Coordinates of C-alpha atoms in Angstrom, one line a residue:
M1 CA 151.4 14.2 68.7
T2 CA 151.7 18.0 68.5
G3 CA 154.8 20.1 68.5
T4 CA 155.8 23.8 69.2
A5 CA 158.3 25.9 67.8
A6 CA 161.3 26.3 70.2
I7 CA 164.4 28.4 70.4
G8 CA 167.3 26.7 71.6
D9 CA 170.6 27.9 73.3
G10 CA 171.9 29.5 70.1
G11 CA 170.7 33.0 71.2
T12 CA 169.1 34.0 67.6
A13 CA 165.7 34.1 67.0
P14 CA 164.1 31.8 64.5
G15 CA 163.6 33.2 61.1
R16 CA 166.5 35.6 61.0
P17 CA 169.0 34.9 58.2
G18 CA 171.7 32.7 59.3
G19 CA 170.1 32.0 62.7
P20 CA 168.6 28.6 64.1
L21 CA 165.6 27.0 62.4
P22 CA 162.3 26.7 64.3
E23 CA 162.0 23.4 66.0
L24 CA 159.0 21.2 66.8
R25 CA 159.0 19.5 70.5
H26 CA 156.6 16.6 70.5
T27 CA 154.6 15.6 73.8
D28 CA 157.0 12.6 74.4
G29 CA 159.9 15.2 74.3
R30 CA 161.5 14.2 70.9
V31 CA 162.6 17.3 68.8
E32 CA 162.7 17.8 65.1
L33 CA 163.1 20.7 62.8
D34 CA 159.9 22.3 61.4
P35 CA 159.3 21.1 58.0
A36 CA 157.7 24.4 57.2
A37 CA 160.9 26.3 57.9
G38 CA 162.6 24.4 55.0
A39 CA 165.7 22.1 54.8
L40 CA 169.0 22.7 56.4
P41 CA 171.1 24.9 54.2
A42 CA 173.8 23.1 52.2
N43 CA 177.3 23.8 53.6
G44 CA 180.3 21.5 54.5
F45 CA 178.7 20.2 57.6
T46 CA 175.9 18.2 56.5
N47 CA 174.7 15.7 54.0
D48 CA 171.7 13.4 53.8
D49 CA 173.2 10.8 56.1
L50 CA 174.1 13.5 58.9
R51 CA 170.6 15.4 58.8
P52 CA 168.4 14.7 61.9
V53 CA 165.9 11.9 61.4
P54 CA 162.3 13.3 61.2
V55 CA 160.0 11.9 63.9
A56 CA 157.7 10.1 61.3
R57 CA 160.9 8.0 60.5
R58 CA 161.9 7.2 64.0
T59 CA 160.2 3.9 64.2
W60 CA 162.4 1.4 66.1
T61 CA 160.7 -0.4 68.9
T62 CA 161.7 -2.2 72.1
Y63 CA 162.2 -5.5 70.0
N64 CA 164.3 -3.7 67.5
F65 CA 166.9 -2.6 70.0
L66 CA 166.7 -5.9 71.8
A67 CA 167.2 -7.8 68.5
L68 CA 170.1 -5.4 67.6
W69 CA 171.9 -6.3 70.9
V70 CA 171.1 -10.0 70.7
G71 CA 172.6 -10.0 67.3
M72 CA 175.6 -7.9 68.2
A73 CA 176.4 -9.8 71.4
H74 CA 176.0 -13.3 69.9
N75 CA 179.4 -13.5 68.1
I76 CA 182.7 -15.4 68.2
P77 CA 184.8 -12.7 70.2
S78 CA 181.7 -12.6 72.8
W79 CA 181.8 -16.3 73.1
T80 CA 185.7 -16.4 73.6
L81 CA 185.7 -13.6 76.1
A82 CA 185.2 -16.0 78.9
S83 CA 187.9 -18.3 77.5
G84 CA 190.3 -15.5 77.8
L85 CA 189.4 -14.8 81.3
V86 CA 189.8 -18.5 82.3
A87 CA 193.1 -18.6 80.4
L88 CA 194.2 -15.8 82.8
G89 CA 193.6 -18.1 85.8
M90 CA 189.7 -17.5 86.6
D91 CA 187.2 -20.2 87.0
W92 CA 184.0 -20.1 85.0
K93 CA 182.0 -18.3 87.9
Q94 CA 184.5 -15.5 88.3
A95 CA 184.7 -15.1 84.3
V96 CA 180.9 -14.9 84.0
L97 CA 180.6 -12.5 87.0
T98 CA 183.3 -10.1 85.6
I99 CA 181.5 -10.2 82.2
A100 CA 178.2 -9.5 83.9
L101 CA 179.3 -6.7 85.9
A102 CA 181.2 -5.1 83.1
N103 CA 178.2 -5.0 81.0
L104 CA 175.9 -3.4 83.6
I105 CA 178.6 -0.6 84.1
V106 CA 179.0 0.1 80.5
L107 CA 175.3 0.2 80.0
A108 CA 175.1 3.4 81.9
P109 CA 176.9 5.6 79.5
M110 CA 175.2 3.8 76.7
L111 CA 171.8 4.9 77.8
L112 CA 173.1 8.4 78.6
T113 CA 174.5 9.0 75.2
G114 CA 171.6 7.1 73.5
H115 CA 169.1 9.6 74.9
A116 CA 170.3 12.2 72.6
G117 CA 170.0 10.1 69.6
T118 CA 166.2 9.5 70.2
Q119 CA 165.6 13.0 71.3
Y120 CA 167.1 14.8 68.5
G121 CA 167.6 12.1 65.7
I122 CA 171.2 12.9 65.4
P123 CA 174.1 10.3 64.8
F124 CA 177.2 10.3 67.1
P125 CA 179.5 12.7 65.1
V126 CA 176.7 15.3 65.0
F127 CA 175.9 14.9 68.8
A128 CA 179.8 15.4 69.6
R129 CA 179.5 18.8 67.8
A130 CA 177.8 20.1 71.0
A131 CA 180.7 19.6 73.3
F132 CA 183.7 19.7 70.7
G133 CA 182.6 22.2 68.1
L134 CA 181.6 21.5 64.4
R135 CA 185.1 21.0 63.5
G136 CA 186.4 19.6 66.8
A137 CA 183.8 16.8 66.6
N138 CA 186.2 15.1 64.0
L139 CA 188.7 14.5 66.7
P140 CA 186.4 11.8 68.9
A141 CA 184.8 10.7 65.8
L142 CA 188.1 9.6 64.1
V143 CA 189.3 8.0 67.3
R144 CA 186.0 6.1 67.4
A145 CA 186.4 5.4 63.7
A146 CA 190.0 4.0 64.0
V147 CA 188.7 1.5 66.7
A148 CA 185.8 0.5 64.7
C149 CA 188.0 -0.1 61.7
A150 CA 190.3 -2.4 63.9
W151 CA 187.2 -4.3 65.3
F152 CA 185.8 -4.5 61.7
G153 CA 189.1 -6.2 60.6
I154 CA 189.1 -8.6 63.6
Q155 CA 185.5 -9.8 63.1
T156 CA 186.1 -10.2 59.2
W157 CA 189.1 -12.4 59.8
I158 CA 186.9 -14.4 62.2
G159 CA 184.1 -14.8 59.7
G160 CA 186.6 -15.7 57.0
E161 CA 188.1 -18.3 59.3
G162 CA 184.7 -19.8 59.8
I163 CA 184.3 -20.3 56.0
F164 CA 187.7 -21.7 55.7
L165 CA 187.5 -24.3 58.6
L166 CA 183.9 -25.4 58.0
A167 CA 184.2 -25.3 54.2
G168 CA 187.3 -27.5 54.6
K169 CA 185.1 -30.2 56.2
L170 CA 183.0 -30.3 53.2
L171 CA 185.7 -29.8 50.3
G172 CA 188.3 -32.1 51.8
E173 CA 191.8 -32.0 53.0
S174 CA 193.2 -30.2 50.0
W175 CA 191.2 -26.9 51.0
R176 CA 192.7 -26.7 54.4
T177 CA 196.3 -27.8 53.2
A178 CA 196.6 -25.5 50.2
A179 CA 199.8 -23.6 49.6
E180 CA 200.7 -20.8 52.0
L181 CA 200.7 -17.2 51.5
G182 CA 201.9 -14.8 54.2
G183 CA 201.8 -17.6 56.8
Y184 CA 198.2 -18.8 55.9
P185 CA 196.7 -21.0 53.2
W186 CA 195.6 -19.2 50.2
T187 CA 192.3 -20.6 50.7
Q188 CA 192.0 -18.8 54.0
W189 CA 192.8 -15.4 52.4
L190 CA 190.2 -16.2 49.9
S191 CA 187.7 -17.0 52.6
F192 CA 188.6 -13.8 54.2
L193 CA 188.0 -11.8 51.0
L194 CA 184.7 -13.6 50.4
F195 CA 183.3 -12.7 53.8
W196 CA 184.4 -9.1 53.4
L197 CA 182.5 -9.0 50.0
I198 CA 179.4 -10.4 51.7
E199 CA 179.5 -7.6 54.4
M200 CA 179.9 -4.9 51.7
A201 CA 177.0 -6.2 49.9
V202 CA 174.8 -5.9 52.9
I203 CA 175.7 -2.6 54.1
A204 CA 175.3 -1.1 50.8
R205 CA 171.6 -1.5 51.2
G206 CA 171.4 1.1 54.0
M207 CA 170.1 1.2 57.6
E208 CA 166.6 -0.2 57.0
T209 CA 168.0 -3.3 55.4
L210 CA 170.2 -3.5 58.7
R211 CA 167.2 -3.2 60.8
R212 CA 165.3 -6.1 59.1
F213 CA 168.6 -8.2 59.0
E214 CA 169.1 -7.8 62.7
N215 CA 165.4 -8.7 63.4
W216 CA 165.6 -12.1 62.0
A217 CA 169.4 -12.9 62.6
A218 CA 169.0 -12.4 66.5
P219 CA 166.7 -15.5 66.8
F220 CA 168.5 -17.5 64.4
V221 CA 171.7 -16.9 66.1
I222 CA 170.2 -18.0 69.5
V223 CA 168.8 -21.2 67.9
G224 CA 172.2 -22.0 66.4
A225 CA 174.0 -21.4 69.9
L226 CA 171.5 -23.7 71.5
A227 CA 171.7 -26.4 68.9
L228 CA 175.6 -26.5 69.5
L229 CA 175.0 -26.9 73.2
A230 CA 172.4 -29.8 72.5
W231 CA 174.8 -31.5 70.2
I232 CA 177.6 -31.4 72.7
T233 CA 175.5 -32.4 75.5
V234 CA 174.3 -35.5 73.7
K235 CA 178.0 -36.4 72.8
A236 CA 179.3 -35.7 76.6
G237 CA 176.5 -37.4 78.4
G238 CA 176.3 -34.2 80.4
F239 CA 178.7 -31.3 81.7
G240 CA 181.2 -31.4 84.3
P241 CA 185.0 -31.3 84.0
L242 CA 185.3 -27.7 83.3
L243 CA 182.6 -26.6 85.9
D244 CA 184.5 -28.3 88.5
Q245 CA 187.8 -26.8 87.6
P246 CA 189.0 -24.5 90.6
S247 CA 190.2 -21.1 90.0
R248 CA 194.0 -20.7 89.9
L249 CA 193.5 -17.3 91.4
G250 CA 191.4 -18.0 94.3
W251 CA 189.5 -14.9 95.8
D252 CA 192.5 -13.3 97.4
A253 CA 195.0 -10.6 96.2
D254 CA 195.8 -12.6 93.1
F255 CA 192.2 -12.6 91.9
W256 CA 191.8 -8.8 92.4
K257 CA 195.2 -8.0 90.5
V258 CA 193.6 -9.7 87.4
F259 CA 190.0 -8.7 88.1
F260 CA 190.2 -5.0 87.8
P261 CA 192.3 -4.8 84.5
A262 CA 190.0 -7.6 83.2
L263 CA 186.9 -5.7 84.1
M264 CA 188.3 -2.6 82.5
G265 CA 188.8 -4.8 79.5
M266 CA 185.4 -6.3 79.3
I267 CA 184.0 -2.8 79.5
G268 CA 186.2 -1.8 76.7
F269 CA 184.7 -4.5 74.6
W270 CA 181.4 -2.4 74.3
S271 CA 183.0 1.1 75.0
T272 CA 182.9 1.7 71.3
L273 CA 179.0 1.5 71.3
S274 CA 178.8 3.5 74.5
L275 CA 179.7 6.4 72.1
N276 CA 178.1 5.7 68.8
I277 CA 174.8 4.2 70.1
P278 CA 173.0 7.5 68.9
D279 CA 173.7 6.1 65.4
F280 CA 171.0 3.6 66.1
T281 CA 168.8 5.4 68.8
R282 CA 168.3 8.2 66.4
F283 CA 165.7 5.8 64.8
G284 CA 164.1 5.1 68.3
G285 CA 160.2 5.4 68.5
S286 CA 160.6 6.7 72.1
Q287 CA 163.1 6.9 74.9
R288 CA 161.3 4.1 76.6
A289 CA 161.8 1.8 73.6
Q290 CA 165.6 2.4 73.4
I291 CA 166.2 2.4 77.2
R292 CA 164.1 -1.0 77.7
G293 CA 165.5 -2.5 74.5
Q294 CA 169.1 -1.9 75.4
A295 CA 168.7 -2.7 79.2
L296 CA 167.0 -6.1 78.3
G297 CA 169.4 -6.9 75.5
L298 CA 173.0 -6.1 76.4
P299 CA 173.7 -7.1 80.1
T300 CA 171.5 -10.1 80.0
T301 CA 172.4 -11.4 76.6
M302 CA 176.4 -11.1 77.3
T303 CA 176.0 -12.8 80.6
L304 CA 174.0 -15.7 79.2
F305 CA 176.2 -16.0 76.2
A306 CA 179.2 -16.3 78.3
L307 CA 177.5 -18.8 80.5
L308 CA 176.5 -20.8 77.3
S309 CA 180.2 -20.5 76.1
V310 CA 181.2 -22.2 79.4
L311 CA 178.7 -25.0 79.2
V312 CA 179.6 -26.0 75.6
T313 CA 183.4 -25.8 76.3
S314 CA 182.7 -28.0 79.4
G315 CA 181.0 -30.5 77.2
S316 CA 184.0 -30.3 74.7
Q317 CA 186.4 -31.1 77.2
A318 CA 184.4 -34.3 78.3
V319 CA 184.2 -35.4 74.6
Y320 CA 187.6 -34.5 73.3
G321 CA 189.8 -34.5 76.5
E322 CA 190.7 -30.8 76.1
P323 CA 188.5 -27.6 76.3
I324 CA 187.7 -26.1 72.8
W325 CA 186.7 -22.4 73.4
D326 CA 186.4 -21.6 69.6
P327 CA 183.0 -22.6 68.5
I328 CA 184.3 -22.7 64.9
A329 CA 186.9 -25.1 65.6
L330 CA 184.3 -27.2 67.8
A331 CA 181.7 -27.2 64.9
A332 CA 184.4 -28.4 62.5
K333 CA 184.5 -31.6 64.5
M334 CA 181.1 -32.5 63.3
E335 CA 180.7 -35.2 60.8
S336 CA 177.2 -34.5 59.4
P337 CA 177.3 -32.2 56.4
V338 CA 174.0 -30.7 57.3
G339 CA 175.3 -29.9 60.7
I340 CA 178.3 -28.3 59.3
L341 CA 176.3 -26.2 56.9
F342 CA 174.2 -25.2 59.7
A343 CA 177.0 -24.3 61.7
L344 CA 178.7 -22.5 58.8
L345 CA 175.3 -20.4 58.3
T346 CA 175.0 -19.6 61.9
V347 CA 178.8 -18.2 62.2
L348 CA 178.4 -16.2 59.0
I349 CA 175.0 -14.6 60.4
A350 CA 176.4 -14.1 63.8
T351 CA 179.5 -12.3 62.6
L352 CA 177.8 -10.4 59.9
S353 CA 175.1 -9.1 62.6
V354 CA 177.7 -7.7 65.1
N355 CA 180.4 -6.4 62.4
I356 CA 178.0 -4.5 60.3
A357 CA 176.0 -3.0 63.1
A358 CA 178.8 -2.3 65.6
N359 CA 181.9 -1.7 63.3
V360 CA 180.7 -0.2 60.0
V361 CA 177.7 2.0 60.8
S362 CA 179.8 4.1 63.1
P363 CA 182.8 4.7 61.1
A364 CA 180.7 5.2 57.9
Y365 CA 179.0 8.2 59.8
D366 CA 182.4 9.4 61.3
L367 CA 183.9 9.7 58.1
A368 CA 181.0 11.3 56.4
N369 CA 181.1 13.8 59.2
L370 CA 184.9 14.5 58.2
V371 CA 184.2 15.5 54.5
P372 CA 180.2 15.6 54.0
R373 CA 180.4 16.9 50.6
L374 CA 182.5 14.0 49.3
I375 CA 181.9 11.0 51.6
D376 CA 178.4 9.6 52.2
F377 CA 177.5 6.7 54.2
R378 CA 178.3 4.0 51.7
T379 CA 181.6 5.6 50.8
G380 CA 182.4 5.6 54.4
A381 CA 181.6 2.0 54.8
L382 CA 183.8 1.1 52.0
V383 CA 186.7 3.1 53.5
T384 CA 186.1 1.2 56.7
G385 CA 186.3 -2.1 54.9
V386 CA 189.7 -1.3 53.4
V387 CA 191.2 0.0 56.6
G388 CA 189.9 -2.9 58.5
I389 CA 192.1 -5.2 56.2
A390 CA 195.0 -2.9 56.5
I391 CA 195.7 -3.2 60.2
F392 CA 196.5 -7.0 60.3
P393 CA 193.6 -8.1 62.5
W394 CA 194.7 -11.6 63.0
R395 CA 197.8 -10.3 65.2
L396 CA 195.4 -8.5 67.7
I397 CA 193.6 -11.6 68.8
S398 CA 196.4 -14.1 69.0
D399 CA 197.3 -13.6 72.5
P400 CA 194.6 -13.4 75.4
H401 CA 197.1 -10.9 77.4
V402 CA 197.5 -8.7 74.4
Y403 CA 193.8 -8.8 73.5
I404 CA 192.3 -8.0 77.1
F405 CA 195.0 -5.9 78.7
T406 CA 196.5 -4.2 75.7
W407 CA 194.0 -3.9 73.1
L408 CA 190.7 -3.8 75.0
G409 CA 192.3 -2.0 78.0
V410 CA 193.8 0.9 75.9
V411 CA 190.8 1.3 73.8
G412 CA 188.5 1.4 76.8
G413 CA 190.5 4.0 78.4
L414 CA 190.7 6.3 75.2
L415 CA 186.9 6.0 74.5
G416 CA 186.0 6.4 78.1
T417 CA 187.5 10.1 78.1
V418 CA 185.2 10.8 75.0
A419 CA 182.3 9.4 76.9
G420 CA 182.9 11.6 80.0
V421 CA 183.1 14.7 77.9
L422 CA 179.8 13.9 76.2
V423 CA 177.9 12.9 79.2
A424 CA 179.1 16.0 81.1
D425 CA 178.2 18.3 78.3
Y426 CA 174.8 16.9 77.5
W427 CA 173.6 16.1 81.0
L428 CA 175.3 18.3 83.4
V429 CA 176.0 21.4 81.3
R430 CA 173.1 21.7 79.0
R431 CA 170.6 19.5 80.7
T432 CA 169.8 17.5 77.7
R433 CA 168.7 20.7 75.7
L434 CA 170.4 21.3 72.2
Q435 CA 169.5 23.6 69.5
L436 CA 169.1 21.1 66.6
S437 CA 170.0 23.4 63.5
E438 CA 173.0 25.1 65.3
L439 CA 174.8 21.5 65.1
Y440 CA 175.0 22.2 61.4
R441 CA 175.6 25.9 61.2
P442 CA 179.2 27.4 61.1
G443 CA 179.5 30.5 63.1
G444 CA 176.5 29.3 65.3
A445 CA 176.1 28.3 68.9
Y446 CA 178.6 25.4 68.5
W447 CA 181.2 27.1 66.7
Y448 CA 183.3 28.1 69.7
T449 CA 186.6 29.1 68.3
A450 CA 187.1 28.3 64.6
G451 CA 184.9 25.3 65.1
W452 CA 186.9 23.8 68.2
N453 CA 185.9 23.9 71.9
W454 CA 189.3 23.9 73.7
R455 CA 187.8 22.8 76.9
A456 CA 186.5 19.5 75.4
V457 CA 189.9 19.0 73.7
A458 CA 191.8 19.6 77.0
A459 CA 189.5 17.3 78.9
L460 CA 189.9 14.5 76.2
I461 CA 193.8 14.8 76.3
V462 CA 194.3 15.0 79.9
G463 CA 191.8 12.2 80.7
G464 CA 193.4 10.0 77.9
V465 CA 196.9 10.7 79.4
L466 CA 195.8 9.7 82.9
A467 CA 193.7 6.7 81.6
V468 CA 196.4 5.0 79.3
G469 CA 199.5 6.8 80.1
G470 CA 200.6 4.0 82.4
S471 CA 199.9 1.1 80.1
Y472 CA 202.4 -1.6 80.6
G473 CA 203.1 -5.0 79.3
G474 CA 202.9 -6.2 75.8
P475 CA 204.2 -3.6 73.6
F476 CA 204.6 -1.1 76.3
P477 CA 207.5 -0.8 78.8
A478 CA 207.2 -3.0 82.0
D479 CA 207.3 0.2 84.2
G480 CA 204.5 1.8 82.0
L481 CA 204.8 4.5 79.4
I482 CA 204.6 7.0 82.2
P483 CA 205.8 5.2 85.3
A484 CA 204.0 7.5 87.6
L485 CA 200.7 6.7 86.0
K486 CA 201.2 2.9 86.1
P487 CA 198.9 2.4 89.1
L488 CA 196.0 4.0 87.1
A489 CA 196.4 1.7 84.0
D490 CA 194.5 -1.2 85.4
Y491 CA 191.4 1.2 85.7
G492 CA 191.6 2.9 82.4
W493 CA 188.1 3.3 81.5
A494 CA 186.9 4.3 84.9
V495 CA 189.9 6.9 85.1
G496 CA 189.2 8.3 81.7
V497 CA 185.3 8.6 82.3
G498 CA 185.8 10.3 85.8
S499 CA 188.6 12.6 84.8
S500 CA 187.3 13.9 81.6
L501 CA 183.8 14.4 82.9
A502 CA 185.2 16.2 86.0
L503 CA 187.6 18.5 84.1
Y504 CA 185.1 19.4 81.3
T505 CA 182.4 20.2 84.1
V506 CA 184.7 22.4 85.9
L507 CA 186.1 24.2 82.8
T508 CA 182.6 24.8 81.1
P509 CA 180.6 26.9 83.4
A510 CA 183.0 29.7 83.0
S511 CA 182.5 30.1 79.4
R512 CA 180.0 32.1 77.6
W513 CA 178.6 29.1 75.6
A514 CA 177.5 27.4 79.0
R515 CA 175.5 30.5 80.0
R516 CA 173.6 30.6 76.8

């Protein structure tokens, strides 16, 4: 490949002191800084983890992205998504349809924001600087980091629960009935801590280790899930009871009242990754690789995994007289020590795979963006681990109504507003053209006013109020936080994306930055 130096939208000629550095634009469209021009200057907005990845190091293939999504989608919360919807009154067909549609929808912003990562080799918080400003980017980054920390805690609790339950089958009743501490046996807290330490050990080795881990974890988890299906099929002599269970909602108005907020909740499940996917696509070998890998990996994997969970749960009802949606609890009913050990290993790998990739990488970069001189990727990952414990994750998933409508719905609405601003800025305003070195230079093209772009902040705030201001139920008032906005609450993610995208697009063309 060959590249040519290009002047971006910063308005300052390359080579002038304090101006943008020359870039190389390769024949496939990817851009990198010209190595001959030297490194980015050291300042409060860059460190080794935030610098753009050179094209020579952007090597992830379609399989790498496919494996990443298979590894992230095959986890316990994904497995139990269908159970949450069935608990709300859907039958299995309605639940799988809702999950499939949600993942097709969320794939769109994921591919749109992922383009910038592969094109310029930059992580999410640096990408956000183009729209929000060098300092303003910390606002969406910290919102995203807070959500990721909560998800990290949820997944870590689930992983620890897997160790606790399955180890109890091997170590005896005394392990499961140990003295309680804070409402749980102390052995469960020990399992939680052990799983947390394993996660920290893996992430400390960096992104390349993560890529290799995802490559072999993905097929292993698939084999584990299929083995669980084969085991329960043999014990049940086939499937039936749950697949024949009718919907309590039907297909009339009662269904649609549940469908739309549930759809927004399912979108909210991966709305986090629709923002920080540049953290991974920055290593993409081509746009085609990241687009094909994600399109093949996300919607198909989530849909098939939901269907697999329904089939296995159907078998559990035939065998045990009641549906067991939690695969950990189901695996704990095995009698074979070999089978239990294999199930334990599968649970650990599945949970490690999604938690490290989806919930540690992002906040590590986000926190590094906050104070680049003091926080690097590994330090950010450690902070994430500590905060993930502090949010009491076991409380967030104890009730399907709170989990789907409150947690996933509100999170989806808030993150949807960020996605709307980023898509509008990158695709509609800038037409995918960024000045790479200016994303790291105070006083440059993306400095706006003292490092903040008020237009992006205004769009974020207005979109966020419209998306989640009417939230009701659970910890929120029955009439909604803002009663007039209650009718919008069931469509939070869509409202957030649409309103912030429209407002930012209307505000921005009048600015001098859009004309550059």
